[in-house]
GROMACS .gro file of C-alpha atoms in nm:
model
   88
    1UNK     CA    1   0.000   0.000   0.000
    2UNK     CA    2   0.306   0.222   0.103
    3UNK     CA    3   0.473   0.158  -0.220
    4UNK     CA    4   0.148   0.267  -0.450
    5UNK     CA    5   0.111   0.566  -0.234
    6UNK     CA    6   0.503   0.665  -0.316
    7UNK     CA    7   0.445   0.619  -0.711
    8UNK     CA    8   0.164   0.783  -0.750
    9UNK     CA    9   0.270   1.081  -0.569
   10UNK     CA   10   0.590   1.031  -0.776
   11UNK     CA   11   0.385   1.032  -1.079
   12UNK     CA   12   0.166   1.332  -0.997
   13UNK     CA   13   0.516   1.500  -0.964
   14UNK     CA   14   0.642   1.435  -1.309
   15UNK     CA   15   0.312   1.504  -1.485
   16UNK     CA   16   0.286   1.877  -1.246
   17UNK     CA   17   0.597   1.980  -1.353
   18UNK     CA   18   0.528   1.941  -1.744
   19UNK     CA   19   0.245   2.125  -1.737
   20UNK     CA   20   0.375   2.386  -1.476
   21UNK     CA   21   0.662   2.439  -1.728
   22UNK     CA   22   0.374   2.474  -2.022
   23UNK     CA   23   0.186   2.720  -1.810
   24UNK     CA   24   0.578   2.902  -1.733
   25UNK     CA   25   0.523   2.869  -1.355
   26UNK     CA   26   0.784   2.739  -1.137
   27UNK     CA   27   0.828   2.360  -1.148
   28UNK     CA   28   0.939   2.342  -0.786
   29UNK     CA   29   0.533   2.421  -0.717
   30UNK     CA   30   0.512   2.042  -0.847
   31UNK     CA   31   0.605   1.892  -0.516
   32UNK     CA   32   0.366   2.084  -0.302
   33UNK     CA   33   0.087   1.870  -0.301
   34UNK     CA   34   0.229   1.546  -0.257
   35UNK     CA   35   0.443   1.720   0.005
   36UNK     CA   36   0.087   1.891   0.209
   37UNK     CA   37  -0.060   1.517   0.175
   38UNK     CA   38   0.253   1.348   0.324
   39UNK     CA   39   0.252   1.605   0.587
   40UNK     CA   40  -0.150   1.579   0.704
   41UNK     CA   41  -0.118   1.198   0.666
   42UNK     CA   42   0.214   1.221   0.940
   43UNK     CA   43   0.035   1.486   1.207
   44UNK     CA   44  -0.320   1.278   1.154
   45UNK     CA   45  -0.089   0.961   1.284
   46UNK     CA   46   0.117   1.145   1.537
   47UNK     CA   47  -0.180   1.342   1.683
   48UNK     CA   48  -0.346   1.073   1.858
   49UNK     CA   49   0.002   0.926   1.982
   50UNK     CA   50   0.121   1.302   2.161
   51UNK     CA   51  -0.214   1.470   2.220
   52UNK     CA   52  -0.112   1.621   2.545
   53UNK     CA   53   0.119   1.796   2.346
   54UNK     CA   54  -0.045   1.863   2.038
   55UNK     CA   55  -0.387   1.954   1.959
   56UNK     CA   56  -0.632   1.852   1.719
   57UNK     CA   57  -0.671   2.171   1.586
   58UNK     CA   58  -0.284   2.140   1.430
   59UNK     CA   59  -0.467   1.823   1.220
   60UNK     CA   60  -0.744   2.024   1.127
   61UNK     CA   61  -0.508   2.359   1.023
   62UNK     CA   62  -0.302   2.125   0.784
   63UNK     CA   63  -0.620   1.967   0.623
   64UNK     CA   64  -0.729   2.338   0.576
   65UNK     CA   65  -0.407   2.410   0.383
   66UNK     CA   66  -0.433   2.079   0.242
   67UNK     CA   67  -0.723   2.178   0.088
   68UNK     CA   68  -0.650   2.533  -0.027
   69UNK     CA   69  -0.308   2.342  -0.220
   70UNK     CA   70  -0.576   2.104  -0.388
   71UNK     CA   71  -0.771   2.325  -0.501
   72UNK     CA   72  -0.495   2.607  -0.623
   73UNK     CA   73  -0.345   2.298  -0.784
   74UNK     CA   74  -0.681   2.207  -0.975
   75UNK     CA   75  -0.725   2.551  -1.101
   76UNK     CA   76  -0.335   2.576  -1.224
   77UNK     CA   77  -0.308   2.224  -1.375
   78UNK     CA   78  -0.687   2.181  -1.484
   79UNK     CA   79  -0.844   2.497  -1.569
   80UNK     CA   80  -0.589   2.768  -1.640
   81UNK     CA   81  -0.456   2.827  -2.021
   82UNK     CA   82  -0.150   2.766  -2.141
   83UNK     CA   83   0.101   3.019  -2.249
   84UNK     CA   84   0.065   3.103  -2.592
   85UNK     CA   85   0.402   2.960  -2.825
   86UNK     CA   86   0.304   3.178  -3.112
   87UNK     CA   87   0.518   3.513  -3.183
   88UNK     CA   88   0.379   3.771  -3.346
   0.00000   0.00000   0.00000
């Protein structure tokens, strides 16, 4: 289960960063979903194990941004036009 979780994060990374370098945005941006998922999945299995010393709310803030990546991510990759190649 690990291992299908790694590649296809790995392969939502290759495919963001062709069409972040169509749309001539940074292709560092590529990692930041699989990145905010990696993250929310680590503090929603740490919470419960160090509650007295970390809140729910910290779970509930990175879902939040989680969610706000997703959909930013959507837009950019989905939705937005490409750059124009054509000179005139």
């Amino acid at each position: 289960y690990a291992l299908a979780f790694l590649l296809c994060g790995i392969s939502f990374f290759l495919l963001s960063i062709k069409r972040l370098h169509d749309l001539g945005q940074p292709t560092a941006l590529a990692g930041l979903v699989p990145f905010a998922i990696f993250i929310a999945s680590a503090l929603h299995w740490l919470q419960p194990r160090v509650n007295e010393v970390m809140g729910r709310g910290w779970v509930w803030g990175m879902d939040a941004l989680l969610l706000m990546v997703l959909i930013w991510t959507c837009y950019e990759l989905g939705i937005k036009p490409a750059h124009s190649s054509s000179q005139s």
